[in-house]
Coordinates of C-alpha atoms in Angstrom, one line a residue:
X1 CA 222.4 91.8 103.1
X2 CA 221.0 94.8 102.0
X3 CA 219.1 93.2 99.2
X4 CA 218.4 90.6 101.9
X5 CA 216.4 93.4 104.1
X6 CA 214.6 95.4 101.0
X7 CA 213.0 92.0 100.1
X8 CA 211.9 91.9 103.4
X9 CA 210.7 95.1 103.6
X10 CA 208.7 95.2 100.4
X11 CA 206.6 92.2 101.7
X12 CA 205.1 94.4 105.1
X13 CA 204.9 98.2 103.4
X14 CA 201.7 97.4 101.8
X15 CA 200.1 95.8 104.5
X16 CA 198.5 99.0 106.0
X17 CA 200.8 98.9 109.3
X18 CA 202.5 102.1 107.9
X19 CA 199.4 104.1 108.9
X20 CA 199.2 103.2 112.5
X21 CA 201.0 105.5 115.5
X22 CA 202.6 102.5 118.1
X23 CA 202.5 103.8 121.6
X24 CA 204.3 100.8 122.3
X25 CA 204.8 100.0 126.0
X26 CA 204.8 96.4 124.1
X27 CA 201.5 96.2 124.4
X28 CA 201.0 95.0 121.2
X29 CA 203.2 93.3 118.4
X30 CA 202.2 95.7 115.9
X31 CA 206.2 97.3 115.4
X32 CA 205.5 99.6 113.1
X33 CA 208.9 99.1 112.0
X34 CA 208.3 100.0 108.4
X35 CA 208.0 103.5 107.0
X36 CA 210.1 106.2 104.8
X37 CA 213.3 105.9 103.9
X38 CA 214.0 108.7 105.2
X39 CA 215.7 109.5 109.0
X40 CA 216.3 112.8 111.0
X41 CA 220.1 112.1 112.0
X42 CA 220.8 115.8 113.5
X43 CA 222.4 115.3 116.8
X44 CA 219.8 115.6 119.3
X45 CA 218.8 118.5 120.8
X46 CA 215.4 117.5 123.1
X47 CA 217.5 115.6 125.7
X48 CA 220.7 117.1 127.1
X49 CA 222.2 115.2 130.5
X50 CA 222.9 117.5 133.3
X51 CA 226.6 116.6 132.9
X52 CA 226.5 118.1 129.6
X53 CA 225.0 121.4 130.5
X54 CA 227.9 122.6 132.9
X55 CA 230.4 125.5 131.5
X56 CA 227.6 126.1 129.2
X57 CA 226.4 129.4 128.0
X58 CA 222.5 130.4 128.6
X59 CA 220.5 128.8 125.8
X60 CA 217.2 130.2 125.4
X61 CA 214.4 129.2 123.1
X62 CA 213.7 131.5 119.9
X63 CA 210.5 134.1 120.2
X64 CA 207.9 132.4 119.5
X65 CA 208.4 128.7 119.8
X66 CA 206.7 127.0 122.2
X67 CA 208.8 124.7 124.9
X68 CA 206.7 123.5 126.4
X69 CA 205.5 121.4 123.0
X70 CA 209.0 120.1 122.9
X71 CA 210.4 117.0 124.5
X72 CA 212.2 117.9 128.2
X73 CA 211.5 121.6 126.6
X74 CA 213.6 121.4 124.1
X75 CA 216.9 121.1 126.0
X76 CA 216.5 125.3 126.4
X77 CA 217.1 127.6 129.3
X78 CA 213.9 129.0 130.8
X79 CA 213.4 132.7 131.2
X80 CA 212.6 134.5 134.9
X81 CA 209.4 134.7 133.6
X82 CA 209.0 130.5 132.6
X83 CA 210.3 129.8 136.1
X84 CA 207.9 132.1 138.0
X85 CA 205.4 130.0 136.1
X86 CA 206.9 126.7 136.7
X87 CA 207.0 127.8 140.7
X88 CA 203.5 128.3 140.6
X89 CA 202.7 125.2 139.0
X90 CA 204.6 123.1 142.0
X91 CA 202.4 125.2 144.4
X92 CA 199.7 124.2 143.3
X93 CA 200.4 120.4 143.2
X94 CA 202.6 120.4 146.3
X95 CA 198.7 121.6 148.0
X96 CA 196.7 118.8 145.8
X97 CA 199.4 116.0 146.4
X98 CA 201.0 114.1 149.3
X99 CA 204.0 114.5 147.1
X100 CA 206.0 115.7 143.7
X101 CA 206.6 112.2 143.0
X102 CA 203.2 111.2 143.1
X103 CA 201.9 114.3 141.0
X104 CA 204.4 113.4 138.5
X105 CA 202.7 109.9 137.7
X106 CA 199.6 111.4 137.8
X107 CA 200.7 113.7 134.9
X108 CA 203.0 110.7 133.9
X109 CA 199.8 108.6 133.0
X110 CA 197.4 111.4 131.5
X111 CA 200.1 111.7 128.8
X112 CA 200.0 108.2 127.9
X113 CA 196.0 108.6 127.9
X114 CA 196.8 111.7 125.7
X115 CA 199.6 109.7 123.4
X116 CA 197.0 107.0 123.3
X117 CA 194.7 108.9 121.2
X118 CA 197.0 110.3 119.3
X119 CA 197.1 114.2 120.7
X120 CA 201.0 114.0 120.4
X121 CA 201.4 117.8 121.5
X122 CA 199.0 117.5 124.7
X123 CA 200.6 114.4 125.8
X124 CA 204.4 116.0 125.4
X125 CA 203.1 119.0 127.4
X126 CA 201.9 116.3 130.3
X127 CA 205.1 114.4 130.3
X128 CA 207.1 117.7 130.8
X129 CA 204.9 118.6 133.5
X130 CA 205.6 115.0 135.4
X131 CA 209.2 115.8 134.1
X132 CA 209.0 119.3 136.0
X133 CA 208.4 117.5 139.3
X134 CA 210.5 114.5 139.2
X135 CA 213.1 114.6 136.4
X136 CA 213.3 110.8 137.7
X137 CA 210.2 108.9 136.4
X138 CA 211.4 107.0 133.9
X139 CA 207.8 107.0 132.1
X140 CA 209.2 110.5 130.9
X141 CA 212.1 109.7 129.1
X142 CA 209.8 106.6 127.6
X143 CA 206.8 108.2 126.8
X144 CA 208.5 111.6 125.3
X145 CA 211.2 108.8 123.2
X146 CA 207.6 106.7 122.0
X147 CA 206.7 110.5 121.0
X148 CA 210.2 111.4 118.9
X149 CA 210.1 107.7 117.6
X150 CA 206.5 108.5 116.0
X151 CA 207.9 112.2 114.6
X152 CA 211.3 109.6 113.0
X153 CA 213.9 111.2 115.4
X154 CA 215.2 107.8 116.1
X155 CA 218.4 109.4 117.7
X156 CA 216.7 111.6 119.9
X157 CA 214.2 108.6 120.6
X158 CA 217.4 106.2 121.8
X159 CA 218.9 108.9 123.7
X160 CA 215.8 109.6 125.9
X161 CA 214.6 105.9 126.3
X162 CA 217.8 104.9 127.0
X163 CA 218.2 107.1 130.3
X164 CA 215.1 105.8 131.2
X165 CA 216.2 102.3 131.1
X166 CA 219.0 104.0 133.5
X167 CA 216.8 105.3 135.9
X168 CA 215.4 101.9 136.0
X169 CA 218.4 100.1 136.4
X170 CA 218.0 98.4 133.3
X171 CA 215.8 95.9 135.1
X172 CA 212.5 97.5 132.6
X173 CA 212.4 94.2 130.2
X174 CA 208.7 95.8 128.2
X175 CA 211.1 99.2 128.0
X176 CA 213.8 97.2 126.8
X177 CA 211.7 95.5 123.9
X178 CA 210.4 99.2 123.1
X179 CA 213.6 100.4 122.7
X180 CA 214.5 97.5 120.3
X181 CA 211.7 98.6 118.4
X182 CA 213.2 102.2 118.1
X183 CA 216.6 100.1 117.0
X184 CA 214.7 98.1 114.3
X185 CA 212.9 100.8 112.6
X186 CA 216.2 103.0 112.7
X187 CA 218.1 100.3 110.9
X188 CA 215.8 99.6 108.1
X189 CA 216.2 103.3 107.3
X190 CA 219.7 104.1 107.7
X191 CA 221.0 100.1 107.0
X192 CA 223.6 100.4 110.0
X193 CA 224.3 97.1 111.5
X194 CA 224.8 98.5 114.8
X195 CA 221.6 99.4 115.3
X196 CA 220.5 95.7 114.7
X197 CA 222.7 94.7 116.8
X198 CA 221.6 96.9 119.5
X199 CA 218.1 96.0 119.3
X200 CA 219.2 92.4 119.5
X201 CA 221.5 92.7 122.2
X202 CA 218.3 94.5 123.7
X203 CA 216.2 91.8 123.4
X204 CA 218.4 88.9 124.5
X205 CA 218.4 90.6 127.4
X206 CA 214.6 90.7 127.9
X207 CA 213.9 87.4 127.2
X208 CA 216.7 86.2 129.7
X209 CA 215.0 88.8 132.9
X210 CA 211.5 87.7 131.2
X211 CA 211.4 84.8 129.4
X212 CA 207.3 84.7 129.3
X213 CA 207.6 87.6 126.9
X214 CA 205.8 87.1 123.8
X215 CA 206.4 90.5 122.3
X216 CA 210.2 89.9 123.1
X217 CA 210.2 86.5 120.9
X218 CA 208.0 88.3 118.3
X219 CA 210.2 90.8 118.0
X220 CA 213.7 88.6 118.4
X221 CA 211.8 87.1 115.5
X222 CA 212.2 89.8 113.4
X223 CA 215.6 91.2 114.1
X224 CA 216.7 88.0 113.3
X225 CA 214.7 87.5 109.9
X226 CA 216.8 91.2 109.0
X227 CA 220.0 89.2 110.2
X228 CA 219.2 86.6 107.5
X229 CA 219.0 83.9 110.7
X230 CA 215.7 82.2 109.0
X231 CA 215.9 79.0 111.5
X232 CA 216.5 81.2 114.3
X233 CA 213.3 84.0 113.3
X234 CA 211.0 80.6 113.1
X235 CA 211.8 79.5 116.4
X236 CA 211.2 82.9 118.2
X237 CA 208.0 83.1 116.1
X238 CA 206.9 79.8 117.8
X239 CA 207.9 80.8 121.1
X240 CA 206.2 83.7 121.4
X241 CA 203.3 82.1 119.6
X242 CA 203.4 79.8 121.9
X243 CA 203.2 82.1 125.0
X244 CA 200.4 84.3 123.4
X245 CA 198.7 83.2 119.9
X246 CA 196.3 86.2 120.1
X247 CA 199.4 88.7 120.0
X248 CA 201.1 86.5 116.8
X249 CA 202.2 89.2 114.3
X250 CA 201.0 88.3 111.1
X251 CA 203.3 90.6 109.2
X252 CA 206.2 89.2 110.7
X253 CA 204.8 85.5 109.9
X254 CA 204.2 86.9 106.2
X255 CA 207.4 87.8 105.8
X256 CA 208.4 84.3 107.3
X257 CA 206.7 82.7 104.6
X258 CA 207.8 84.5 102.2
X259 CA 211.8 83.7 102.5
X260 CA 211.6 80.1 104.2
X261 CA 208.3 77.7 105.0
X262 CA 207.2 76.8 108.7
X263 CA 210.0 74.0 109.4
X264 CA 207.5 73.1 112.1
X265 CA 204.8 72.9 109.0
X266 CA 202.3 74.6 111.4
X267 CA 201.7 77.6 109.1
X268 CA 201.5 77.6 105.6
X269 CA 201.2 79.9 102.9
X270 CA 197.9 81.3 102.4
X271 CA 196.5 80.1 105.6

């Protein structure tokens, strides 16, 4: 298996995909699954649950390091002099909105602007700002775990998409796929089947809520070409091919090629 998925592998690393930053939001097929070999697997630190923080000592932030550049500000404490700054910040939009929620996805939506462009550390300041005034929207928890996935903190990139998918009553089928994304690239660098799995169970479950999803199939496509289920990877290709031929990943078809031609004989090797 693990030969299996190197072979795979080797075909999309040169392709240039390595050099692009997915904001995902499965707006796009390109997966960016492929990078270092490399993963951060400390236990994460950016997102700590409210249930987890009781009986717990005050944890403040070291001098000098800036929270407010960290996801959900680092999981820290805030100082008296953080929260009088915080307070004044919900002042001011409690007087230039109808309401916190609203403010929030205002902020919520200049981050993804920000994240967009690539200005990483602007766009994690926005999302804490939303997250400040409702630590519900669940573009927070997505758009800070897009932000940890680009830095290769896959853990700390599950933790926070996946309480987003909560908030959303795991009825968020382009989250889901986004997530799976997160799943995929953290398998090809640690090689732990439970992360494919994941990602697949993930995606199963998209295409059954959405099953007009092409970036679903495209990407059911690939988890299965890693699980060495070649029929199974064609006939997702098609699907989502099918559904939209301008968002066909050509990587993923590359690799196709390369381990088992089109059964359907539609595409062929050096097309």
């Amino acid at each position: 298996m693990r030969l299996y998925l190197l072979s795979c592998v080797s075909v999309l690393v040169s392709t240039g995909l390595l050099a692009q930053q997915p904001v995902f939001r499965s707006q796009s097929t390109n997966i960016g699954v492929f990078s270092s070999n490399t993963v951060h697997t400390t236990k994460p630190n950016s997102f700590i649950p409210e249930s987890d923080k009781k009986n717990t000592k005050k944890r403040f932030a070291p001098t000098g390091l800036n929270i407010h550049l960290m996801p959900l500000f680092g999981g820290y404490d805030k100082t008296d002099s953080q929260k009088a700054i915080d307070e004044e910040f919900l002042k001011v939009c409690d007087a230039n909105f109808k309401t916190r929620k609203e403010a929030s996805e205002f902020f919520s939506q200049r981050a993804w602007e920000y994240l967009s462009e690539g200005q990483k550390d602007t766009a994690t300041y926005r999302f804490n700002l939303a997250y400040l005034l409702d630590d519900e929207n669940v573009d927070v928890y997505w758009g800070l775990g897009v932000i940890d996935y680009q830095n290769e903190k896959y853990e700390d990139a599950v933790a926070l998409m996946l309480h987003g998918l909560e908030l959303d009553d795991e009825d968020n089928t382009t989250l889901m796929v986004d997530l799976s994304t997160v799943y995929l690239r953290w398998f090809i660098v640690d090689k732990k089947d439970e992360h494919l799995q994941e990602a697949l169970s993930l995606l199963n479950k998209a295409i059954q809520k959405t099953p007009e999803s092409a970036n679903a199939y495209m990407q059911m496509s690939l988890a299965k070409l890693f699980n060495n289920q070649l029929d199974e990877a064609w006939n997702n290709f098609h699907k989502g091919y099918e559904l939209d031929p301008q968002n066909a990943n050509p990587e993923i078809l590359q690799a196709l090629l390369d381990k088992k031609d089109d059964p359907r004989g539609i595409f062929k090797k050096g097309q």
